């Protein structure tokens, strides 16, 4: 689909936010995916550096400061595109939120708060991690916490690798398995947050 | 977030924290997790020869509401029969603890945990009553 500039009619690139010909900021398109807004193909396996470079370059052209003296509509469009670009960077840079976004796009809400996990092996692993963290905190063992963090980081890498496989072709043909992997990643992510908090607590005490 | 006094009481003075021997044939263990919050809950019961729950322990890693919900359930199930324990509803837990709507899922987790513990005990005893099966099936289907 080719979009054209609402002002001069010239063909627009991807994303269709700014006209390369007349420089007009285009009406915001709420229908575009976060990938389309960033002008990137919809893939899970995404190079975060490319994403960041791309978003920053687009932000430069669309920043509201550039339109401070423009007509109200242009000011609003630039703000809307900018806000959405920030959202794209925040969500797509994170392997967890990126997977969640892609699954949501196909109607799978794997992290809905009503979704519960009964997989005993996963729960046992998570319970054991938490117990170890609790013991390390009680023993004020910072290096032990660092070792635990590395272990959890390795586990995260493994799950992201699995998600890469499952989300290699979109829409995902195994949404159940992808959802389970995403939930595991979410547990690990929360655990890393707990490790951060425990370490901070020890360092400030 | 404003917790009710009852939640704070259970959070600061959790009842029955700990573990029972999960390999003991008289012990049932239920583990559930809520990925959205990262909560993990383990609830265990010890059942005597008369089918009465004589002890209950829990360990929950999660928010105050999840800890309070599991703490409350361990208090409630002691002295109850398995069927009585199975009849505990999350709405009763939520009501007792005055949980706000955003924390209702914590009470659901505690209900699931006690049901899973009873299921585990019954499975160990060999004859899982038919009536208990559909509830687990229902819980699984929610994935």
CSV table of C-alpha atoms in Angstrom, one decimal:
chain,number,residue,atom,x,y,z
A,1,UNK,CA,0.0,0.0,0.0
A,2,UNK,CA,1.4,3.4,-1.0
A,3,UNK,CA,0.6,6.4,1.1
A,4,UNK,CA,0.7,9.8,-0.3
A,5,UNK,CA,1.3,13.2,1.4
A,6,UNK,CA,-2.0,14.9,2.5
A,7,UNK,CA,-0.6,18.2,1.4
A,8,UNK,CA,1.5,17.7,-1.8
A,9,UNK,CA,0.5,14.3,-2.9
A,10,UNK,CA,4.0,12.9,-3.0
A,11,UNK,CA,4.6,9.3,-2.2
A,12,UNK,CA,5.5,8.7,1.5
A,13,UNK,CA,8.1,6.3,2.8
A,14,UNK,CA,7.9,4.1,5.9
A,15,UNK,CA,6.7,5.2,8.3
A,16,UNK,CA,4.3,7.6,6.5
A,17,UNK,CA,4.9,10.3,9.1
A,18,UNK,CA,6.9,13.0,7.3
A,19,UNK,CA,6.8,14.0,3.7
A,20,UNK,CA,10.3,13.9,2.2
A,21,UNK,CA,9.1,16.2,-0.6
A,22,UNK,CA,7.3,19.1,1.2
A,23,UNK,CA,8.3,18.4,4.8
A,24,UNK,CA,4.7,18.3,6.0
A,25,UNK,CA,4.1,16.2,9.1
A,26,UNK,CA,1.3,13.7,8.2
A,27,UNK,CA,-1.9,13.1,10.2
A,28,UNK,CA,-1.1,10.5,12.9
A,29,UNK,CA,-2.1,6.9,12.0
A,30,UNK,CA,-3.3,5.1,15.0
A,31,UNK,CA,-3.9,1.9,12.9
A,32,UNK,CA,-0.1,1.4,12.4
A,33,UNK,CA,1.6,-1.2,14.5
A,34,UNK,CA,4.6,-0.3,16.6
A,35,UNK,CA,6.8,-1.9,14.0
A,36,UNK,CA,5.2,0.1,11.2
A,37,UNK,CA,5.6,3.3,13.2
A,38,UNK,CA,9.3,2.6,13.6
A,39,UNK,CA,9.5,1.6,9.9
A,40,UNK,CA,10.7,-1.9,10.6
A,41,UNK,CA,9.5,-5.3,9.5
A,42,UNK,CA,7.4,-7.2,12.1
A,43,UNK,CA,9.8,-9.8,13.5
A,44,UNK,CA,10.6,-11.0,17.0
A,45,UNK,CA,14.3,-11.4,16.2
A,46,UNK,CA,15.1,-7.7,16.2
A,47,UNK,CA,18.4,-5.9,16.5
A,48,UNK,CA,17.9,-3.5,19.3
A,49,UNK,CA,20.6,-1.2,18.1
A,50,UNK,CA,19.0,-0.9,14.7
A,51,UNK,CA,15.7,-0.2,16.4
A,52,UNK,CA,17.2,2.5,18.6
A,53,UNK,CA,19.0,4.2,15.7
A,54,UNK,CA,15.9,4.1,13.5
A,55,UNK,CA,13.6,5.5,16.2
A,56,UNK,CA,16.1,8.3,17.2
A,57,UNK,CA,16.5,9.3,13.6
A,58,UNK,CA,12.7,9.5,13.2
A,59,UNK,CA,12.3,11.3,16.5
A,60,UNK,CA,14.7,14.0,15.2
A,61,UNK,CA,12.5,14.8,12.3
A,62,UNK,CA,9.2,14.5,14.2
A,63,UNK,CA,10.1,16.1,17.5
A,64,UNK,CA,7.4,18.6,18.7
A,65,UNK,CA,10.1,21.2,19.2
A,66,UNK,CA,10.5,21.4,15.5
A,67,UNK,CA,6.8,22.2,15.1
A,68,UNK,CA,6.6,24.7,18.0
A,69,UNK,CA,5.6,27.5,15.6
A,70,UNK,CA,3.6,25.3,13.2
A,71,UNK,CA,-0.2,25.2,12.9
A,72,UNK,CA,-2.0,23.4,15.7
A,73,UNK,CA,-2.8,20.3,13.6
A,74,UNK,CA,0.9,19.8,12.7
A,75,UNK,CA,1.9,20.3,16.4
A,76,UNK,CA,-0.6,17.7,17.4
A,77,UNK,CA,0.5,15.2,14.7
A,78,UNK,CA,4.2,15.6,15.7
A,79,UNK,CA,3.3,15.0,19.3
A,80,UNK,CA,1.3,11.9,18.5
A,81,UNK,CA,4.0,10.4,16.3
A,82,UNK,CA,6.7,11.2,18.9
A,83,UNK,CA,4.7,9.6,21.7
A,84,UNK,CA,4.0,6.5,19.7
A,85,UNK,CA,7.7,6.2,18.7
A,86,UNK,CA,8.7,6.4,22.3
A,87,UNK,CA,6.2,3.6,23.0
A,88,UNK,CA,7.7,1.6,20.1
A,89,UNK,CA,11.2,1.9,21.5
A,90,UNK,CA,10.2,1.0,25.0
A,91,UNK,CA,8.2,-2.1,24.1
A,92,UNK,CA,10.1,-3.4,21.1
A,93,UNK,CA,13.5,-3.2,22.8
A,94,UNK,CA,12.4,-5.5,25.6
A,95,UNK,CA,12.3,-9.2,24.6
A,96,UNK,CA,9.5,-9.8,27.0
A,97,UNK,CA,7.3,-6.9,26.0
A,98,UNK,CA,8.1,-7.5,22.4
A,99,UNK,CA,6.9,-11.1,22.6
A,100,UNK,CA,3.8,-10.0,24.5
A,101,UNK,CA,3.1,-7.4,21.9
A,102,UNK,CA,3.4,-9.9,19.0
A,103,UNK,CA,1.2,-12.4,20.7
A,104,UNK,CA,-1.4,-9.7,21.6
A,105,UNK,CA,-1.4,-8.8,17.9
A,106,UNK,CA,-2.8,-12.3,17.2
A,107,UNK,CA,-5.3,-12.1,20.0
A,108,UNK,CA,-3.3,-14.1,22.6
A,109,UNK,CA,-3.1,-12.4,26.0
A,110,UNK,CA,-0.6,-14.7,27.7
A,111,UNK,CA,0.1,-12.4,30.6
A,112,UNK,CA,-3.5,-11.6,31.5
A,113,UNK,CA,-3.7,-11.4,35.3
A,114,UNK,CA,-6.3,-14.1,35.4
A,115,UNK,CA,-4.0,-16.6,33.7
A,116,UNK,CA,-2.5,-18.9,36.2
A,117,UNK,CA,0.3,-21.4,36.0
A,118,UNK,CA,0.1,-24.9,37.3
A,119,UNK,CA,3.2,-26.4,35.7
A,120,UNK,CA,4.9,-28.0,38.7
A,121,UNK,CA,8.4,-28.0,37.3
A,122,UNK,CA,8.3,-24.3,36.5
A,123,UNK,CA,6.7,-23.4,39.9
A,124,UNK,CA,9.2,-25.5,41.8
A,125,UNK,CA,12.1,-23.8,40.0
A,126,UNK,CA,10.7,-20.3,40.7
A,127,UNK,CA,10.0,-21.3,44.4
A,128,UNK,CA,13.6,-22.5,44.7
A,129,UNK,CA,15.0,-19.3,43.2
A,130,UNK,CA,12.9,-17.3,45.7
A,131,UNK,CA,14.0,-19.3,48.6
A,132,UNK,CA,17.6,-19.0,47.7
A,133,UNK,CA,17.3,-15.2,47.3
A,134,UNK,CA,15.6,-15.1,50.7
A,135,UNK,CA,18.4,-17.1,52.3
A,136,UNK,CA,21.1,-15.0,50.6
A,137,UNK,CA,19.4,-11.8,51.8
A,138,UNK,CA,19.3,-13.1,55.4
A,139,UNK,CA,23.0,-14.1,55.1
A,140,UNK,CA,23.8,-10.6,53.6
A,141,UNK,CA,25.6,-12.5,50.8
A,142,UNK,CA,26.0,-10.0,48.0
A,143,UNK,CA,28.3,-12.2,45.9
A,144,UNK,CA,25.9,-15.1,46.2
A,145,UNK,CA,23.2,-12.8,44.9
A,146,UNK,CA,25.4,-11.9,42.0
A,147,UNK,CA,25.9,-15.6,41.2
A,148,UNK,CA,22.1,-16.1,41.4
A,149,UNK,CA,21.6,-13.2,39.1
A,150,UNK,CA,23.9,-14.7,36.5
A,151,UNK,CA,22.1,-18.0,36.8
A,152,UNK,CA,18.8,-16.2,36.2
A,153,UNK,CA,20.2,-14.2,33.3
A,154,UNK,CA,21.3,-17.4,31.7
A,155,UNK,CA,17.8,-18.8,32.2
A,156,UNK,CA,16.4,-15.6,30.6
A,157,UNK,CA,18.7,-16.1,27.6
A,158,UNK,CA,17.5,-19.6,27.2
A,159,UNK,CA,13.8,-18.6,27.2
A,160,UNK,CA,14.4,-15.8,24.8
A,161,UNK,CA,16.1,-18.3,22.5
A,162,UNK,CA,13.0,-20.5,22.7
A,163,UNK,CA,10.8,-17.5,21.9
A,164,UNK,CA,13.0,-16.7,18.9
A,165,UNK,CA,12.2,-20.2,17.5
A,166,UNK,CA,8.5,-20.0,18.4
A,167,UNK,CA,8.0,-16.5,17.0
A,168,UNK,CA,10.3,-17.1,14.0
A,169,UNK,CA,7.3,-17.2,11.7
A,170,UNK,CA,4.4,-14.9,12.4
A,171,UNK,CA,1.7,-15.2,13.2
A,172,UNK,CA,2.9,-17.8,15.6
A,173,UNK,CA,1.6,-21.3,15.0
A,174,UNK,CA,2.2,-22.5,18.5
A,175,UNK,CA,0.7,-19.7,20.6
A,176,UNK,CA,0.2,-22.0,23.6
A,177,UNK,CA,3.9,-22.8,23.7
A,178,UNK,CA,4.9,-19.2,23.1
A,179,UNK,CA,2.5,-18.1,25.8
A,180,UNK,CA,4.1,-20.6,28.3
A,181,UNK,CA,7.6,-19.4,27.4
A,182,UNK,CA,6.4,-15.8,27.8
A,183,UNK,CA,5.0,-16.5,31.3
A,184,UNK,CA,8.3,-18.2,32.3
A,185,UNK,CA,10.1,-15.1,31.1
A,186,UNK,CA,7.8,-12.9,33.1
A,187,UNK,CA,8.5,-14.9,36.3
A,188,UNK,CA,12.2,-14.6,35.6
A,189,UNK,CA,11.9,-10.8,35.0
A,190,UNK,CA,10.0,-10.3,38.3
A,191,UNK,CA,12.7,-12.4,40.0
A,192,UNK,CA,15.4,-10.1,38.6
A,193,UNK,CA,13.5,-7.2,40.0
A,194,UNK,CA,13.5,-8.9,43.4
A,195,UNK,CA,17.2,-9.5,43.2
A,196,UNK,CA,17.7,-5.8,42.4
A,197,UNK,CA,15.6,-4.8,45.4
A,198,UNK,CA,17.4,-7.2,47.8
A,199,UNK,CA,20.8,-6.0,46.6
A,200,UNK,CA,19.8,-2.3,47.0
A,201,UNK,CA,18.4,-3.1,50.4
A,202,UNK,CA,21.7,-4.7,51.5
A,203,UNK,CA,23.8,-1.9,50.1
A,204,UNK,CA,21.8,0.8,51.8
A,205,UNK,CA,21.5,-0.9,55.1
B,1,UNK,CA,-1.9,1.1,47.6
B,2,UNK,CA,-4.2,1.0,50.6
B,3,UNK,CA,-4.3,-2.4,52.2
B,4,UNK,CA,-7.0,-3.2,54.7
B,5,UNK,CA,-6.0,-3.7,58.3
B,6,UNK,CA,-6.6,-7.4,58.0
B,7,UNK,CA,-4.3,-7.7,55.0
B,8,UNK,CA,-1.6,-5.8,56.9
B,9,UNK,CA,-2.1,-8.0,60.0
B,10,UNK,CA,-1.6,-11.2,57.9
B,11,UNK,CA,1.3,-9.7,56.0
B,12,UNK,CA,3.1,-8.6,59.1
B,13,UNK,CA,2.2,-11.7,61.2
B,14,UNK,CA,1.7,-14.4,58.6
B,15,UNK,CA,0.2,-17.6,60.2
B,16,UNK,CA,1.5,-21.0,59.4
B,17,UNK,CA,4.5,-20.0,57.3
B,18,UNK,CA,6.7,-23.0,56.5
B,19,UNK,CA,6.8,-26.4,54.8
B,20,UNK,CA,5.5,-29.9,55.4
B,21,UNK,CA,7.3,-33.0,54.0
B,22,UNK,CA,5.9,-33.2,50.5
B,23,UNK,CA,6.8,-36.9,50.3
B,24,UNK,CA,4.7,-37.8,53.3
B,25,UNK,CA,1.7,-39.7,52.2
B,26,UNK,CA,-0.5,-37.7,54.6
B,27,UNK,CA,0.6,-34.4,53.1
B,28,UNK,CA,-1.0,-32.7,50.1
B,29,UNK,CA,1.0,-29.9,48.3
B,30,UNK,CA,-0.5,-27.3,46.0
B,31,UNK,CA,1.6,-24.9,44.0
B,32,UNK,CA,0.2,-22.2,41.8
B,33,UNK,CA,1.7,-19.1,40.2
B,34,UNK,CA,0.4,-15.9,38.7
B,35,UNK,CA,2.9,-14.7,36.0
B,36,UNK,CA,1.3,-11.3,35.7
B,37,UNK,CA,2.6,-10.4,39.2
B,38,UNK,CA,5.3,-13.1,39.4
B,39,UNK,CA,3.6,-14.5,42.5
B,40,UNK,CA,4.4,-18.1,43.5
B,41,UNK,CA,2.4,-19.8,46.2
B,42,UNK,CA,2.8,-23.1,47.9
B,43,UNK,CA,0.1,-24.4,50.3
B,44,UNK,CA,0.3,-27.7,52.1
B,45,UNK,CA,-2.1,-29.7,54.3
B,46,UNK,CA,-1.6,-32.6,56.6
B,47,UNK,CA,-4.6,-34.9,56.7
B,48,UNK,CA,-5.3,-37.3,59.6
B,49,UNK,CA,-6.9,-40.8,59.4
B,50,UNK,CA,-10.4,-39.3,59.8
B,51,UNK,CA,-9.9,-37.1,56.7
B,52,UNK,CA,-9.6,-34.0,58.8
B,53,UNK,CA,-7.0,-31.3,57.9
B,54,UNK,CA,-5.0,-31.1,61.1
B,55,UNK,CA,-2.2,-28.8,59.9
B,56,UNK,CA,-1.5,-26.4,57.1
B,57,UNK,CA,1.5,-24.4,56.0
B,58,UNK,CA,2.2,-22.0,53.2
B,59,UNK,CA,5.0,-20.1,51.6
B,60,UNK,CA,4.1,-17.3,49.2
B,61,UNK,CA,6.4,-15.0,47.3
B,62,UNK,CA,4.3,-12.1,46.1
B,63,UNK,CA,2.4,-9.0,47.1
B,64,UNK,CA,0.8,-8.4,50.5
B,65,UNK,CA,-2.6,-9.6,49.3
B,66,UNK,CA,-1.3,-12.9,48.0
B,67,UNK,CA,0.5,-13.5,51.3
B,68,UNK,CA,-2.6,-12.5,53.3
B,69,UNK,CA,-4.8,-14.7,51.2
B,70,UNK,CA,-2.7,-17.8,51.6
B,71,UNK,CA,-2.2,-17.1,55.3
B,72,UNK,CA,-5.9,-16.8,55.9
B,73,UNK,CA,-6.6,-20.0,54.0
B,74,UNK,CA,-4.2,-22.0,56.1
B,75,UNK,CA,-6.1,-20.7,59.2
B,76,UNK,CA,-9.4,-21.6,57.7
B,77,UNK,CA,-8.7,-25.1,56.6
B,78,UNK,CA,-7.4,-26.4,59.9
B,79,UNK,CA,-10.0,-28.7,61.4
B,80,UNK,CA,-12.0,-28.9,58.2
B,81,UNK,CA,-12.7,-31.9,56.1
B,82,UNK,CA,-11.3,-32.1,52.5
B,83,UNK,CA,-14.7,-31.4,51.0
B,84,UNK,CA,-15.1,-28.3,53.3
B,85,UNK,CA,-11.7,-27.1,52.2
B,86,UNK,CA,-12.7,-27.6,48.6
B,87,UNK,CA,-15.7,-25.5,49.1
B,88,UNK,CA,-13.7,-22.4,50.1
B,89,UNK,CA,-14.4,-19.7,47.5
B,90,UNK,CA,-12.1,-16.9,46.6
B,91,UNK,CA,-15.0,-14.5,47.1
B,92,UNK,CA,-15.0,-15.4,50.8
B,93,UNK,CA,-11.3,-14.7,51.1
B,94,UNK,CA,-11.6,-11.4,49.2
B,95,UNK,CA,-14.5,-10.4,51.5
B,96,UNK,CA,-12.8,-11.3,54.7
B,97,UNK,CA,-9.6,-9.4,53.7
B,98,UNK,CA,-11.5,-6.6,52.1
B,99,UNK,CA,-9.5,-6.9,48.9
B,100,UNK,CA,-9.9,-4.2,46.3
B,101,UNK,CA,-11.0,-5.4,42.8
B,102,UNK,CA,-7.5,-5.2,41.4
B,103,UNK,CA,-6.4,-7.7,44.1
B,104,UNK,CA,-9.2,-10.2,43.6
B,105,UNK,CA,-6.9,-12.4,41.6
B,106,UNK,CA,-4.7,-13.0,44.7
B,107,UNK,CA,-7.6,-14.6,46.4
B,108,UNK,CA,-8.3,-16.7,43.3
B,109,UNK,CA,-4.7,-17.9,43.6
B,110,UNK,CA,-5.2,-19.0,47.2
B,111,UNK,CA,-8.4,-20.8,46.3
B,112,UNK,CA,-6.5,-22.6,43.5
B,113,UNK,CA,-3.7,-23.5,45.9
B,114,UNK,CA,-5.9,-25.2,48.5
B,115,UNK,CA,-7.8,-27.1,45.7
B,116,UNK,CA,-4.5,-28.2,44.3
B,117,UNK,CA,-3.3,-29.3,47.7
B,118,UNK,CA,-6.5,-31.4,48.3
B,119,UNK,CA,-6.1,-32.9,44.8
B,120,UNK,CA,-2.5,-33.8,45.4
B,121,UNK,CA,-3.4,-35.5,48.7
B,122,UNK,CA,-6.3,-37.4,47.1
B,123,UNK,CA,-4.1,-38.5,44.2
B,124,UNK,CA,-1.5,-39.8,46.8
B,125,UNK,CA,-4.3,-41.8,48.4
B,126,UNK,CA,-5.0,-43.4,45.1
B,127,UNK,CA,-8.8,-42.8,44.7
B,128,UNK,CA,-9.3,-39.3,43.5
B,129,UNK,CA,-13.0,-38.7,43.8
B,130,UNK,CA,-14.6,-38.1,40.4
B,131,UNK,CA,-16.2,-34.8,41.5
B,132,UNK,CA,-12.9,-33.2,42.1
B,133,UNK,CA,-11.6,-33.7,38.6
B,134,UNK,CA,-13.6,-31.2,36.5
B,135,UNK,CA,-12.4,-28.3,38.8
B,136,UNK,CA,-8.8,-29.0,38.0
B,137,UNK,CA,-9.7,-29.4,34.3
B,138,UNK,CA,-11.4,-26.1,34.5
B,139,UNK,CA,-8.4,-24.5,36.1
B,140,UNK,CA,-6.1,-26.0,33.5
B,141,UNK,CA,-8.3,-24.7,30.7
B,142,UNK,CA,-7.8,-21.2,31.8
B,143,UNK,CA,-4.2,-21.3,30.5
